[in-house]
XYZ file of C-alpha atoms in Angstrom:
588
model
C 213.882 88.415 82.325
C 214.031 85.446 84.379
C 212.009 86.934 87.194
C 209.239 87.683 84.452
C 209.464 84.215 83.263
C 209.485 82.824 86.752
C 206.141 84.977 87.422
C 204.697 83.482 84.280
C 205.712 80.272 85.074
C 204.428 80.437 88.510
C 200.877 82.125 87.237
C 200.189 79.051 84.435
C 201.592 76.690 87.122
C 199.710 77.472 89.937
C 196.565 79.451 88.552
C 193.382 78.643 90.538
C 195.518 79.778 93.646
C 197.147 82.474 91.865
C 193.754 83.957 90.640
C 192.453 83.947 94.360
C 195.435 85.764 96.151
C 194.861 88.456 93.537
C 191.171 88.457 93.961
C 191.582 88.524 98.202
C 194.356 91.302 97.904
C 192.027 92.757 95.139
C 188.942 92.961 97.473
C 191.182 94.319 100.366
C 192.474 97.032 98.955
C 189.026 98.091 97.523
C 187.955 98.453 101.171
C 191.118 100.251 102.137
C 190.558 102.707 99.289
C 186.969 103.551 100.154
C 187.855 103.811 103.475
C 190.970 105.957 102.987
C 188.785 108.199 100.668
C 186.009 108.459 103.761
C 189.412 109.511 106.135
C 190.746 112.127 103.463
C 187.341 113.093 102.995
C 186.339 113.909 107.028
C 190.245 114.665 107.710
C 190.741 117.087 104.942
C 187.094 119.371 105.532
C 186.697 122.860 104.609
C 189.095 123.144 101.832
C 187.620 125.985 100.162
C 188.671 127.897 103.698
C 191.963 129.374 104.324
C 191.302 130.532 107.424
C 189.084 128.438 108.865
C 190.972 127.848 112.210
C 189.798 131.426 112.745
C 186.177 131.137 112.126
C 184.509 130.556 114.811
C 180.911 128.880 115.906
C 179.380 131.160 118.559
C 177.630 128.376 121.131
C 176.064 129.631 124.254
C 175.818 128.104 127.681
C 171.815 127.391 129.053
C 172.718 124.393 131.107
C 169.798 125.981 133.420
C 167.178 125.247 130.668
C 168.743 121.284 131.309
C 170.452 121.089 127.453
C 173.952 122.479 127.559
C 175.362 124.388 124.987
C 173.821 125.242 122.194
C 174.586 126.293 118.573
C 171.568 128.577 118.249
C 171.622 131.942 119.783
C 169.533 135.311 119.966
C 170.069 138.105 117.417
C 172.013 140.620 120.140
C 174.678 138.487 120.725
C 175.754 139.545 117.457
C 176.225 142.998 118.855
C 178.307 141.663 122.116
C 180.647 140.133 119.632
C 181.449 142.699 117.791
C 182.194 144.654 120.683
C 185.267 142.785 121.262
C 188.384 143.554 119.725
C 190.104 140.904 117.599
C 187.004 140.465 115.771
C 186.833 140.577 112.444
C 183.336 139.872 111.573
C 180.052 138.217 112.522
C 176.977 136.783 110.890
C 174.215 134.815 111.525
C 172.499 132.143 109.435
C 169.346 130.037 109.390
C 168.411 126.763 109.375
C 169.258 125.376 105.569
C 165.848 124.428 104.128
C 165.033 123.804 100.014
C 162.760 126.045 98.223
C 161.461 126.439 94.653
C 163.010 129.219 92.933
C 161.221 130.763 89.639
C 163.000 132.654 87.151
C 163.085 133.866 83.015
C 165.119 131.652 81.314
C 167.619 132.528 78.588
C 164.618 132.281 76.111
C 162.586 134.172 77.833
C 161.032 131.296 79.199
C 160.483 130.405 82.979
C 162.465 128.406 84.712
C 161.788 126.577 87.930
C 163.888 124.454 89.803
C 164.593 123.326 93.806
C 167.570 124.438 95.730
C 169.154 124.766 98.800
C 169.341 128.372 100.465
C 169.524 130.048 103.837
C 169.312 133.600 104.976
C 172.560 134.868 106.442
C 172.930 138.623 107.479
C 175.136 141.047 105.361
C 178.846 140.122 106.781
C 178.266 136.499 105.925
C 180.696 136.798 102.961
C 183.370 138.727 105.230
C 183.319 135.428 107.609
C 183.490 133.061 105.241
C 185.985 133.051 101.766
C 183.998 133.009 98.565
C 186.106 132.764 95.109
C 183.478 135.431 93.141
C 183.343 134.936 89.277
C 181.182 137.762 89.135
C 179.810 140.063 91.586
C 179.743 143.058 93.154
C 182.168 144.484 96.191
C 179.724 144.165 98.558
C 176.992 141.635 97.344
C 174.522 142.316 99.946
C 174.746 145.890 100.533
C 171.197 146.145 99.283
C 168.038 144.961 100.374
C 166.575 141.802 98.202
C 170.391 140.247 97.408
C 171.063 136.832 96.727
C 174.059 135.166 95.747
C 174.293 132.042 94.087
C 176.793 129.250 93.432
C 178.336 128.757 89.833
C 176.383 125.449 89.244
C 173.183 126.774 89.731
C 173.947 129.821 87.538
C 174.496 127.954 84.495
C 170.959 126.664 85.224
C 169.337 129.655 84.752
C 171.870 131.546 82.485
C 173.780 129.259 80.270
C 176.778 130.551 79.860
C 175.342 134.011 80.265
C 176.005 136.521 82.807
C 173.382 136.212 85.671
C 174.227 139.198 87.626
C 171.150 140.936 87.883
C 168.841 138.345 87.779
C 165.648 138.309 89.154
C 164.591 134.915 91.119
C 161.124 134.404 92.988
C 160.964 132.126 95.683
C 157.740 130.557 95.732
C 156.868 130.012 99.755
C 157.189 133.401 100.130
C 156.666 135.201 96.557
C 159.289 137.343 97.084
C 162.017 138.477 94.335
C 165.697 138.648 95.041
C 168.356 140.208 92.336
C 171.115 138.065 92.031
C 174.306 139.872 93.182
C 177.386 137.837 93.367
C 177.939 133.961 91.466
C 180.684 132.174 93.571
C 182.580 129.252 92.593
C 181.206 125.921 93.625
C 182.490 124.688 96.849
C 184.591 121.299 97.615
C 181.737 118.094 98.601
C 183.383 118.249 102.084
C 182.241 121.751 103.246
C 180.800 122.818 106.431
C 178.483 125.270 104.114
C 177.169 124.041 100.925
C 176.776 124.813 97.732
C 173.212 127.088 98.509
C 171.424 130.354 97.249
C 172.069 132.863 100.159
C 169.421 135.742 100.379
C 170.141 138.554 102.376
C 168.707 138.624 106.303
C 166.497 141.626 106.714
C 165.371 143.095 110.205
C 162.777 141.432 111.999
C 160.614 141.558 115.247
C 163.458 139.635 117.121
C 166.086 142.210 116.255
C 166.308 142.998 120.091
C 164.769 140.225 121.928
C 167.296 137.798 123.634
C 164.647 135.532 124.375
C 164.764 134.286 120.621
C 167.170 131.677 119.881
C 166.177 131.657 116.076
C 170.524 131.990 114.533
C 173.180 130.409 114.341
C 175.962 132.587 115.248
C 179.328 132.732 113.133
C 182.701 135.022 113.940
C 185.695 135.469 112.044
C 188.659 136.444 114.518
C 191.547 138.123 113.311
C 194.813 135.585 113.738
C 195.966 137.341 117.137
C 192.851 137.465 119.014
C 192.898 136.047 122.107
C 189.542 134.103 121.970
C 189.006 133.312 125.541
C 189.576 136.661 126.401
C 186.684 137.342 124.167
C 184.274 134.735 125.160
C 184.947 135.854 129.209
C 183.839 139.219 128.448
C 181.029 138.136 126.835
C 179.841 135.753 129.733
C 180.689 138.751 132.195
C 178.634 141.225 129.738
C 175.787 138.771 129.930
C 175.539 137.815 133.478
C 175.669 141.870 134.483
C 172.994 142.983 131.247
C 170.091 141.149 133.755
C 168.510 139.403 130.937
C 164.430 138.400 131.164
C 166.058 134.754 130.087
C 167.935 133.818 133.363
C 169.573 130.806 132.134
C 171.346 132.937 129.633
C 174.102 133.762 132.473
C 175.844 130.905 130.953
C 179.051 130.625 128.736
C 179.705 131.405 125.444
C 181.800 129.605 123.628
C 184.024 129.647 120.016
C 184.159 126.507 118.590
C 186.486 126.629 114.986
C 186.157 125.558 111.920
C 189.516 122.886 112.555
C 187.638 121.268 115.371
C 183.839 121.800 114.347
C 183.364 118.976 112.228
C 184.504 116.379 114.887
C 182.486 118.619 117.984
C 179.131 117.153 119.073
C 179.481 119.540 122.576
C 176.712 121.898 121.394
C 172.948 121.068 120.748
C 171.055 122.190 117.403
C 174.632 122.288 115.810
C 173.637 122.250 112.439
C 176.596 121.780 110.552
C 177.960 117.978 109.093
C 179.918 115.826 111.640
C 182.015 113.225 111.888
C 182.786 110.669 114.600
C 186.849 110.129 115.240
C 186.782 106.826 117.033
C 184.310 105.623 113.891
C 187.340 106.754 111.809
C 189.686 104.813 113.808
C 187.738 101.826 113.665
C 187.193 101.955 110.180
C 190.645 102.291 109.741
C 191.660 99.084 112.110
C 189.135 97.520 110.083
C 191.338 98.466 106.618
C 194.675 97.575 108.116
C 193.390 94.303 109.688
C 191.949 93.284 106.154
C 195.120 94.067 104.199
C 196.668 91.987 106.806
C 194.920 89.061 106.379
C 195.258 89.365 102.527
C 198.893 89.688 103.002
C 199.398 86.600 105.109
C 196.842 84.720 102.402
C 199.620 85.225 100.224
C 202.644 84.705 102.353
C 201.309 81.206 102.941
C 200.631 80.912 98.874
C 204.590 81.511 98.658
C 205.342 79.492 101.612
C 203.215 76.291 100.228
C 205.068 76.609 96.668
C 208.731 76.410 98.581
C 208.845 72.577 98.629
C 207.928 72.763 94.509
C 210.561 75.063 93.710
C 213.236 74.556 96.305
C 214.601 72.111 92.922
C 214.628 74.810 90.513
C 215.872 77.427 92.482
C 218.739 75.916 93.358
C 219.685 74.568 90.293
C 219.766 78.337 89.789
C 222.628 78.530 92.077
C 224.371 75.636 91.252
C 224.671 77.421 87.368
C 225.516 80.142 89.136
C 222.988 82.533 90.227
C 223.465 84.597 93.801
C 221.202 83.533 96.662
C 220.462 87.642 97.201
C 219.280 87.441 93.279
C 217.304 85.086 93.978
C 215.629 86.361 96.756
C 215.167 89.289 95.161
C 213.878 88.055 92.235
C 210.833 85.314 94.705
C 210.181 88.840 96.517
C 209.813 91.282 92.957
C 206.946 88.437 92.208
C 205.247 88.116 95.253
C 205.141 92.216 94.648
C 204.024 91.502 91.047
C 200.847 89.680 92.114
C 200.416 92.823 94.595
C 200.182 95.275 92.128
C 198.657 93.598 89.620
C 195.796 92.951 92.030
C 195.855 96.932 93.414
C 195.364 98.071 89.002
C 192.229 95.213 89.254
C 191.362 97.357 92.664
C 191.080 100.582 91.126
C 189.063 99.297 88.392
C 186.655 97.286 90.968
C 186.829 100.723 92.756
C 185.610 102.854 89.502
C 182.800 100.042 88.763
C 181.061 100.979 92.288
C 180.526 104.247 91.951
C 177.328 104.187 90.402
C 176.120 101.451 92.871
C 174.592 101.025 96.361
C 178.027 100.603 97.604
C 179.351 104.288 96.840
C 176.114 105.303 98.980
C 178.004 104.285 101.769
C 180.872 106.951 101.922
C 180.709 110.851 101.606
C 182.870 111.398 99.131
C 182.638 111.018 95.306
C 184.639 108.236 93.292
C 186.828 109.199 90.705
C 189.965 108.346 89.427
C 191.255 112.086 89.025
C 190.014 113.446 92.199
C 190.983 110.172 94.407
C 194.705 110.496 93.011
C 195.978 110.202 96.420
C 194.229 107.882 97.923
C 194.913 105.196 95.084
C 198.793 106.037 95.778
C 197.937 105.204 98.981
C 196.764 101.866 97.951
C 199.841 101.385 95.930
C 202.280 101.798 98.481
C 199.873 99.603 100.505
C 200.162 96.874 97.993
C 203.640 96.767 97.768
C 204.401 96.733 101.266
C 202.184 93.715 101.492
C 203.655 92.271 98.524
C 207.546 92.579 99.485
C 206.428 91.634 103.061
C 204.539 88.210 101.663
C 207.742 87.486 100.322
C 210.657 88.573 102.408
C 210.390 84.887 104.771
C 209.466 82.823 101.602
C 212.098 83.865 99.600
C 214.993 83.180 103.026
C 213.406 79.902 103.808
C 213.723 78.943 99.595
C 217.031 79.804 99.211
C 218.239 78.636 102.621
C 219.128 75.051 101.580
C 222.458 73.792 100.477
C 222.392 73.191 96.577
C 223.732 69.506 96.815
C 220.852 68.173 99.394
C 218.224 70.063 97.630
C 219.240 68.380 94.488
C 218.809 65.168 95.607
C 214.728 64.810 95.998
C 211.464 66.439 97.560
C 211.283 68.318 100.490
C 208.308 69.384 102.358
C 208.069 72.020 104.819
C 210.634 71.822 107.603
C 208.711 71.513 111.322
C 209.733 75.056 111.325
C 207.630 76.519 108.569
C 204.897 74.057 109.185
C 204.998 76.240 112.753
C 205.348 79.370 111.327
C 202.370 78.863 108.452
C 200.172 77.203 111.390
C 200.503 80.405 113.173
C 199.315 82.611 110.289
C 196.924 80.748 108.828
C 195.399 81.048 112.782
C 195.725 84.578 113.047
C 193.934 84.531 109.914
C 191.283 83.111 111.606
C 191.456 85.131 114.605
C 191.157 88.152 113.091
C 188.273 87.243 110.634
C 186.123 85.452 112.957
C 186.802 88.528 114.851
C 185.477 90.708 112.374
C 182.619 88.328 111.816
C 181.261 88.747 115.062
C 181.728 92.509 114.659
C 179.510 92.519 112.040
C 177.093 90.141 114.023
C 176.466 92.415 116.547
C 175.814 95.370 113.760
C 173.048 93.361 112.386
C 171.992 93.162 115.952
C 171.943 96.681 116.716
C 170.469 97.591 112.420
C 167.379 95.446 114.157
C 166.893 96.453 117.245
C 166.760 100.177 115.853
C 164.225 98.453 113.079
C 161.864 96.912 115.494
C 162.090 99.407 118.246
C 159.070 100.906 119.829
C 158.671 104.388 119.104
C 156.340 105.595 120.104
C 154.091 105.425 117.184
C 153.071 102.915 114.484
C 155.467 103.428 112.201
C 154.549 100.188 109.837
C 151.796 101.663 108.681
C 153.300 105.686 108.313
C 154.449 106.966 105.012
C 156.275 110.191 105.327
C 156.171 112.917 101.958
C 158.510 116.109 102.397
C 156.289 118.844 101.485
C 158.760 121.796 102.014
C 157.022 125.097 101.336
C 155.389 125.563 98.355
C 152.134 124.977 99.145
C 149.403 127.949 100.579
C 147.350 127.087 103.152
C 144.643 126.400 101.035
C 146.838 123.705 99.343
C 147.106 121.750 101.988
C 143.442 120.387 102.929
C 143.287 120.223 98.961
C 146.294 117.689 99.412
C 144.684 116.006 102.172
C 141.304 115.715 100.382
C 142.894 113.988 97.496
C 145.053 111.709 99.162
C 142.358 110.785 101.532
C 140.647 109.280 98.230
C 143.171 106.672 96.982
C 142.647 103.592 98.058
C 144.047 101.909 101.100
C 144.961 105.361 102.926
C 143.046 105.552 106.254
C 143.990 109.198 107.069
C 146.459 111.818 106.695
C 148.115 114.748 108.879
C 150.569 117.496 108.720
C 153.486 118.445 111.065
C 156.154 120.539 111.357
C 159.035 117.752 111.226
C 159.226 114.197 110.280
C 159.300 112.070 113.532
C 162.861 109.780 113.955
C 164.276 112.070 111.262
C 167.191 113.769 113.262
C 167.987 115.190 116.892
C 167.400 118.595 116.498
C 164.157 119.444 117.502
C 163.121 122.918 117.429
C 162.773 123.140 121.473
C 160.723 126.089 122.947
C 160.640 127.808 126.960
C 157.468 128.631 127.981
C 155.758 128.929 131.295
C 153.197 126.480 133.290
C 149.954 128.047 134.707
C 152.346 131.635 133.997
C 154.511 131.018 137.254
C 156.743 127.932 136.384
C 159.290 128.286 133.612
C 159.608 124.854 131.543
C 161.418 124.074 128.540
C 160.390 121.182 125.881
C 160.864 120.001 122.302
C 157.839 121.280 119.994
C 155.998 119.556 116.529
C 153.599 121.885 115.557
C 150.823 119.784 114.136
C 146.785 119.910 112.143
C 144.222 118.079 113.506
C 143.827 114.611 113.327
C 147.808 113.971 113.539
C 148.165 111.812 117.103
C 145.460 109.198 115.298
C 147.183 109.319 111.836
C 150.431 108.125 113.571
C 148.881 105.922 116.218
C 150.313 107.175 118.649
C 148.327 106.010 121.992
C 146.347 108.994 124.068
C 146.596 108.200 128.181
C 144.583 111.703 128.833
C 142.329 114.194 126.962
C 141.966 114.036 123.348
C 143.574 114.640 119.893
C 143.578 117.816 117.788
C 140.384 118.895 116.186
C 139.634 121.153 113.221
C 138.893 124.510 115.220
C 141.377 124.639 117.855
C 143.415 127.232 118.558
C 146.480 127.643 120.860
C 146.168 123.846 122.379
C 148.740 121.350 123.575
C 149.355 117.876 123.923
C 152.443 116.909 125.653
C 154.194 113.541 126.336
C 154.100 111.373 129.356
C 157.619 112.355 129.985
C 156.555 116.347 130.205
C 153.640 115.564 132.483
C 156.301 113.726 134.398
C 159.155 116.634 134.891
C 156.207 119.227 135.238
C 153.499 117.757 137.307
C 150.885 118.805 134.333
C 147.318 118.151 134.495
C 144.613 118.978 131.505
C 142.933 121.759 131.531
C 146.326 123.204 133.021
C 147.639 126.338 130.677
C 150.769 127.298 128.695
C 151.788 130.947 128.945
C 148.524 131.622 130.539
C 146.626 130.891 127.372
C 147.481 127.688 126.240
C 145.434 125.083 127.452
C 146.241 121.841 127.806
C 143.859 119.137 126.306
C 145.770 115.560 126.403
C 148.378 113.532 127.169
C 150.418 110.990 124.619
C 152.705 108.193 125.556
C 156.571 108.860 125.106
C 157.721 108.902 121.343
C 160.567 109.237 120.107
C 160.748 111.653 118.173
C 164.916 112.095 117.664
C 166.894 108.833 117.299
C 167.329 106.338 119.731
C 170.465 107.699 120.500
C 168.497 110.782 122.466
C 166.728 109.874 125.863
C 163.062 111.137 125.519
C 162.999 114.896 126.466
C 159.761 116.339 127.648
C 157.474 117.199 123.889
């Protein structure tokens, strides 16, 4: 009871200062918890996979090419793998992409909505673990299968069954029976929550020269995985392969490791950056510390008001280990009173700008842990802020503190001086963190890319239009006002780093190897990016390039050379960048 009273006594008292050491703890420990939650969240990937340190990420070696490893990989390989014993199954995927899906609703009426899918080849589901709430043994056993996750079934069924339906995908008018409905996967997966139609054969089944997959294995617990991979490489350096930089490596990469592995090119799958996790981590301890010595010092600056009334305390009787006790159970008070204000600040972002910021998604029953987290946070912090307070209170002999005022002894003037200066320290240091952020947020801003990219606005088309629809779209925006011209190409420019890269061959005697934006006329001009040689793309060509200064560069091109022996050359471009600035320009 006393310590209560003392708390309330302390909070009328003293309540401007009280309100702001709850409201700087309060604001700490919001950071901490987003952070911790963007930790748990990169830390804690691929739930939904019990075995994902034995699935695998086939990457092959083509350092000859000039890029490495990389994550995509020709359709044999698939049949080297499985070759190999302690393998338990392969498959390969696609590149994720959205389409529009069409399908009879539960009315009878069609439904049409946009999804994620891929195509994945038939052991897909005996690589990865699906929880099936309906399905068949074997979902894509037959030609035309899709399966679906449980989300996007109660689109298009209700609570109905929707085993058996039948959905159209629109770029391609083709119709897939649903065969399998899986249970929706955690946020923090390394596949998502897509539609996955079945792979069928195509004209690459047995060319090596195609690097159109992405290559997955599941190995059975005692494989010996290097073992694997080195037969492989030996398999493909003795096969004598048309693509001679294919003598590389291959390589397994797990699931464990994958999401924090940048080693392989065209990687496709979500990644996260461990020293960005580390930092952002220093950054959450470093601001709990400050809060915590904000209110060490408010405890430290009351000692001179209550050095009287605590020791009157004694004098009647009280022990000096109650005491202290009872200064450091406040000083936790105020720490978890502002960590319950924390979680509520914490619950009010998630519908804001600020929840954009992390991967994860804010709520109080799936961020259980991390809010625990917070607690114990808060009071350590608390007890901490008022272990030295509550010594240097009690510390004085009950007759001379009875006599008058006291101020701080030179001692805890020292002490306080020194914290209040770290405080300092460490905030002007973040400060200038954050200054040279904003530097490097506007240098990426007013780069030069390349291309005018003031004037550019970008639409995602996907695939739903014909190629009919597209000059239609063209026509039409051509007509509102203020739009000069318009284009098409293949990917958005400055949108990511992997860049569908081709090998081809100069004048047919020089092998070469380059990034590729398939294009319609007109584009070069639309984006304004500057021709040194030749000319743009006109309505009527066929088979033409235009490469970047960097190509010409690497490849001693000149127009009218040809690609493949057919491809002729019309222009040059200056260097764009068409990744991120954190790619040197490859030859395009």
């Amino acid at each position: 009871m006393i310590v209560i009273r003392n708390f309330f006594s302390i909070v009328r008292r003293y309540g401007p200062a009280f309100v702001l050491n709850v409201v700087g703890l309060c604001v700490a420990l919001t950071v901490a918890a987003l952070i911790v939650m963007q930790i748990r969240y990169d830390l804690t990937f691929d739930p939904d996979q019990p075995e994902k340190g034995n699935i695998c990420l086939a990457t092959v070696d083509v350092s000859q090419s000039g890029m490495g490893h990389v994550a995509v990989t020709p359709r044999p390989l698939e049949d080297l793998i499985l070759q190999n014993a302690g393998v338990a199954a392969v498959c390969r995927m696609t590149p994720f992409q959205s389409v529009f899906v069409s399908t009879a609703g539960t009315e009878g009426e069609m439904v049409s909505f946009k999804v994620l899918s891929d195509y994945v080849s038939g052991s897909f589901t005996g690589v990865f673990s699906f929880d099936f709430v309906e399905g068949v043994p074997e979902p894509f056993s037959a030609p035309g299968s899709v399966i679906i996750p449980e989300s996007v079934a109660r689109k298009i069924a209700g609570e109905s069954s929707a085993l058996g339906m039948t959905l159209e995908i629109n770029d391609r008018q083709d119709a897939y029976t649903v065969t399998g409905v899986y249970r929706d996967f955690a946020p923090n997966s390394s596949i998502p929550n897509a539609m996955y139609l079945r792979l069928e054969r195509s004209g690459d089944y047995m060319e090596w020269g195609s690097f159109n997959y992405t290559t997955l294995v599941r190995f059975n617990p005692e494989a010996d995985r290097d073992a694997v991979a080195e037969a492989i490489s030996e398999e493909l350096q003795k096969t004598g392969l048309e693509m001679t930089f294919l003598s590389g490596q291959v390589m397994f990469t797990d699931l464990e490791t994958l999401h924090f592995s940048d080693a392989a090119m065209f990687d496709p799958f979500p990644k996260a950056d461990p020293s960005r996790l580390l930092v952002f981590l220093a950054i959450a301890v470093l601001v709990l510390v400050i809060a915590s010595i904000n209110l060490m010092n408010f405890n430290t600056a009351l000692a001179p008001l209550r050095v009287r009334s605590i020791n009157t305390m004694k004098v009647l009787g009280s022990s000096q280990g109650s005491l202290r006790a009872g200064i450091i159970c406040e000083s936790a008070a105020v720490a978890v009173l502002a960590w319950v204000c924390s979680i509520l600040l914490v619950l009010a972002l998630k519908d804001t700008g600020i929840a954009g910021l992390i991967d994860p998604v804010i709520s109080f029953s799936g961020q259980i842990p991390v809010f625990l987290i917070t607690l114990c946070a808060a009071l350590a912090a608390g007890i901490l802020s008022g272990i030295y307070p509550a010594m240097y209170i009690t510390s004085f002999p009950p007759a001379l503190a009875l006599k008058g005022n006291f101020a701080l002894s030179p001692k805890g003037r020292r002490i306080r001086s020194l914290l209040v200066g770290f405080q300092f320290f460490v905030s002007f240091a973040l400060a200038a963190c954050i200054g040279v952020i904003f530097l490097q947020n506007r240098h990426l801003s007013k780069a030069d890319l390349g291309f005018d990219k003031d004037l550019l606005m970008t639409v995602r088309i996907e695939d739903q239009f014909s190629a009919d629809d597209y000059e239609l779209f063209r026509n039409k925006v051509e007509n509102i006002p203020g739009v000069e011209r318009s284009s098409f190409a293949s990917f958005i420019l400055s949108s990511g780093d992997n860049i569908m890269t081709w090998g081809r061959t100069l004048n047919g005697d020089r092998e070469m190897n380059m990034n590729v934006v398939a294009v319609w006329d007109g584009f070069l001009e639309t984006i304004g990016a500057e021709i040194t040689e030749g000319r743009d793309f006109r309505k009527g060509d066929e088979d033409c390039w235009v490469f970047n200064g960097m190509a010409k560069r690497t490849y001693g091109m000149t127009l009218d050379d040809r690609v493949d022996s057919r491809g002729e050359i019309i222009g040059f471009v200056d260097d764009i960048h068409a990744a991120s600035l954190r790619k040197a320009i490859y030859p395009m």
